[in-house]
DNA sequence: GATACCAAATTGGGATACCAAGATGGTGCC
DNA sequence: GGCACCATCTTGGTATCCCAATTTGGTATC
């Protein structure tokens, strides 16, 4: 494999996994030595991650994007628009049997499942659901939005009650979709997105001090 | 200014202005000599334009993205989702006086206005309208979608009747927005987007031969 | 002790040299 | 004459070098 994609993937994983803290400064030369690549692939990776909103320019120099409460609010609105549109499309399809695959995905998580897996499946639920619509643009929009939310969502995964509720809401959305009840499915999804945002923003606002203590930059709304 | 942005801007302009035909092969070295830059900024430009969907990888090597009828259909659905969401947000704002600025933008076009200007203002109408929502993600989504549509829209601008209709629809949308009538504004915008797509796809399907004769790759739906 | 200023190191942006893989075209054999 | 094969050229990917700008640390002065 070309090293370029490798650097990009590894760096993205470190950022999403909070191994590099939000707000941390990045130097091309550090990345270079850390992954044993040279600067060209490093720059390519940074340019790509910039369009994903994971890193940004800080004058001269690169910074891991801080967690931004205002951004979380705006993403929720954006998600509502694109995810609901995708879901309505899916409900209008003749063959919606693919929802079963997503259902099975949800079922694969139980008490023994590690946090990381819940985190991943929780995102993939929305991404795969959007993929069913068959609209590439809606799909990419959802995938990109979930990527941006990914780091903040680590908080949600620490809360058992929040997880249980999210999973129940996911199942309800799938049930309505299976029946082709677009209005109900859309309503449930909207409620889920808004609720998810509220829980996230609340716990982020509470944990803000703790996060800052760990060196994570959190920008207020 | 750094040369990087210059290369990116100039290359984007050549692609959007059809100075480089859809489907045409691009070599980094040609771009290098064409703009008097070296490969580093050329690379950066290509990576950025790739995320905008204007260029793509063709195995080894770069290609200007062909005009894709299937993509136009999907973009219309995507636009409907994000533009309507943005417009509803705007309608819910207390101060919607900014629509006047957009109205003035429309009025700046008359019989003496060159085609290029109609083309640009027609896109900016949708982009600026989305910006009013205050949601950065919806705004960027609309801007990116319009960028992707840009090349195909040159066809619409050649048709006087289509232009007149589009402008009338634009004004109606603004009127409803000014009144804060979200449902009516959303309905008008939806109709406008769908109609615009139909006119575009129809004339593209008709002109396909002519476009191919000019060396423009057009991919069927 | 604080501050202003200067030197040196660091950093991202740009240019260039090198490489491996793929395209191309020409030549020789059948 | 056609086809297969090999030399060559082109191309994107990578590594390295250079440069200007900005940051940084220390020192000298007040």
PDB file of N, CA and C (backbone and C1' of nucleotides) in Angstrom, chain A residues 27-29 39 43 57 60, chain C residues 10-16:
ATOM      1  N   UNK A  27       3.077  19.361  14.183  1.00  0.00           N
ATOM      2  CA  UNK A  27       4.076  19.808  13.219  1.00  0.00           C
ATOM      3  C   UNK A  27       4.270  18.708  12.195  1.00  0.00           C
ATOM      4  N   UNK A  28       4.447  19.134  10.964  1.00  0.00           N
ATOM      5  CA  UNK A  28       4.618  18.165   9.890  1.00  0.00           C
ATOM      6  C   UNK A  28       5.787  17.247  10.197  1.00  0.00           C
ATOM      7  N   UNK A  29       6.806  17.841  10.810  1.00  0.00           N
ATOM      8  CA  UNK A  29       8.005  17.041  11.073  1.00  0.00           C
ATOM      9  C   UNK A  29       7.802  15.998  12.154  1.00  0.00           C
ATOM     10  N   UNK A  39       7.608  14.062   4.011  1.00  0.00           N
ATOM     11  CA  UNK A  39       6.668  15.169   4.175  1.00  0.00           C
ATOM     12  C   UNK A  39       5.561  15.206   3.131  1.00  0.00           C
ATOM     13  N   UNK A  43       1.805  15.841   4.156  1.00  0.00           N
ATOM     14  CA  UNK A  43       1.011  16.998   3.741  1.00  0.00           C
ATOM     15  C   UNK A  43      -0.294  16.575   3.110  1.00  0.00           C
ATOM     16  N   UNK A  57      -5.804  25.038  10.277  1.00  0.00           N
ATOM     17  CA  UNK A  57      -4.613  25.872  10.280  1.00  0.00           C
ATOM     18  C   UNK A  57      -4.725  26.884  11.401  1.00  0.00           C
ATOM     19  N   UNK A  60       0.207  30.063  10.762  1.00  0.00           N
ATOM     20  CA  UNK A  60       1.180  29.122  10.230  1.00  0.00           C
ATOM     21  C   UNK A  60       1.135  27.943  11.179  1.00  0.00           C
TER      22      UNK A  60
ATOM     23  P    DT C  10      16.040  23.381  16.707  1.00  0.00           P
ATOM     24  O5'  DT C  10      14.508  23.586  16.327  1.00  0.00           O
ATOM     25  C5'  DT C  10      13.732  24.535  17.083  1.00  0.00           C
ATOM     26  C4'  DT C  10      12.481  24.898  16.306  1.00  0.00           C
ATOM     27  C3'  DT C  10      11.931  23.798  15.398  1.00  0.00           C
ATOM     28  O3'  DT C  10      10.551  23.655  15.652  1.00  0.00           O
ATOM     29  C1'  DT C  10      12.162  25.811  14.185  1.00  0.00           C
ATOM     30  P    DT C  11       9.753  22.444  15.029  1.00  0.00           P
ATOM     31  O5'  DT C  11       8.920  23.204  13.897  1.00  0.00           O
ATOM     32  C5'  DT C  11       8.190  24.380  14.239  1.00  0.00           C
ATOM     33  C4'  DT C  11       7.598  24.961  12.974  1.00  0.00           C
ATOM     34  C3'  DT C  11       7.162  23.885  11.984  1.00  0.00           C
ATOM     35  O3'  DT C  11       5.800  23.976  11.720  1.00  0.00           O
ATOM     36  C1'  DT C  11       8.500  25.579  10.920  1.00  0.00           C
ATOM     37  P    DG C  12       5.090  22.765  10.919  1.00  0.00           P
ATOM     38  O5'  DG C  12       4.626  23.497   9.594  1.00  0.00           O
ATOM     39  C5'  DG C  12       3.802  24.649   9.699  1.00  0.00           C
ATOM     40  C4'  DG C  12       3.869  25.453   8.426  1.00  0.00           C
ATOM     41  C3'  DG C  12       3.378  24.719   7.178  1.00  0.00           C
ATOM     42  O3'  DG C  12       2.659  25.641   6.375  1.00  0.00           O
ATOM     43  C1'  DG C  12       5.612  25.382   6.863  1.00  0.00           C
ATOM     44  P    DG C  13       2.046  25.167   4.980  1.00  0.00           P
ATOM     45  O5'  DG C  13       3.077  25.798   3.950  1.00  0.00           O
ATOM     46  C5'  DG C  13       3.077  27.211   3.739  1.00  0.00           C
ATOM     47  C4'  DG C  13       3.958  27.538   2.555  1.00  0.00           C
ATOM     48  C3'  DG C  13       3.590  26.771   1.288  1.00  0.00           C
ATOM     49  O3'  DG C  13       3.613  27.646   0.175  1.00  0.00           O
ATOM     50  C1'  DG C  13       5.842  26.365   1.853  1.00  0.00           C
ATOM     51  P    DG C  14       3.367  27.056  -1.257  1.00  0.00           P
ATOM     52  O5'  DG C  14       4.841  26.861  -1.805  1.00  0.00           O
ATOM     53  C5'  DG C  14       5.663  28.004  -2.020  1.00  0.00           C
ATOM     54  C4'  DG C  14       6.988  27.565  -2.602  1.00  0.00           C
ATOM     55  C3'  DG C  14       6.888  26.816  -3.935  1.00  0.00           C
ATOM     56  O3'  DG C  14       7.742  27.456  -4.872  1.00  0.00           O
ATOM     57  C1'  DG C  14       8.230  25.609  -2.390  1.00  0.00           C
ATOM     58  P    DA C  15       7.803  26.960  -6.365  1.00  0.00           P
ATOM     59  O5'  DA C  15       9.123  26.080  -6.397  1.00  0.00           O
ATOM     60  C5'  DA C  15      10.356  26.669  -6.021  1.00  0.00           C
ATOM     61  C4'  DA C  15      11.470  25.634  -6.100  1.00  0.00           C
ATOM     62  C3'  DA C  15      11.531  24.831  -7.416  1.00  0.00           C
ATOM     63  O3'  DA C  15      12.840  24.926  -7.934  1.00  0.00           O
ATOM     64  C1'  DA C  15      11.544  23.368  -5.541  1.00  0.00           C
ATOM     65  P    DT C  16      13.218  24.311  -9.351  1.00  0.00           P
ATOM     66  O5'  DT C  16      13.912  22.935  -8.992  1.00  0.00           O
ATOM     67  C5'  DT C  16      14.859  22.905  -7.914  1.00  0.00           C
ATOM     68  C4'  DT C  16      15.277  21.477  -7.614  1.00  0.00           C
ATOM     69  C3'  DT C  16      15.402  20.545  -8.829  1.00  0.00           C
ATOM     70  O3'  DT C  16      16.597  19.799  -8.674  1.00  0.00           O
ATOM     71  C1'  DT C  16      14.065  19.540  -7.203  1.00  0.00           C
TER      72       DT C  16
END
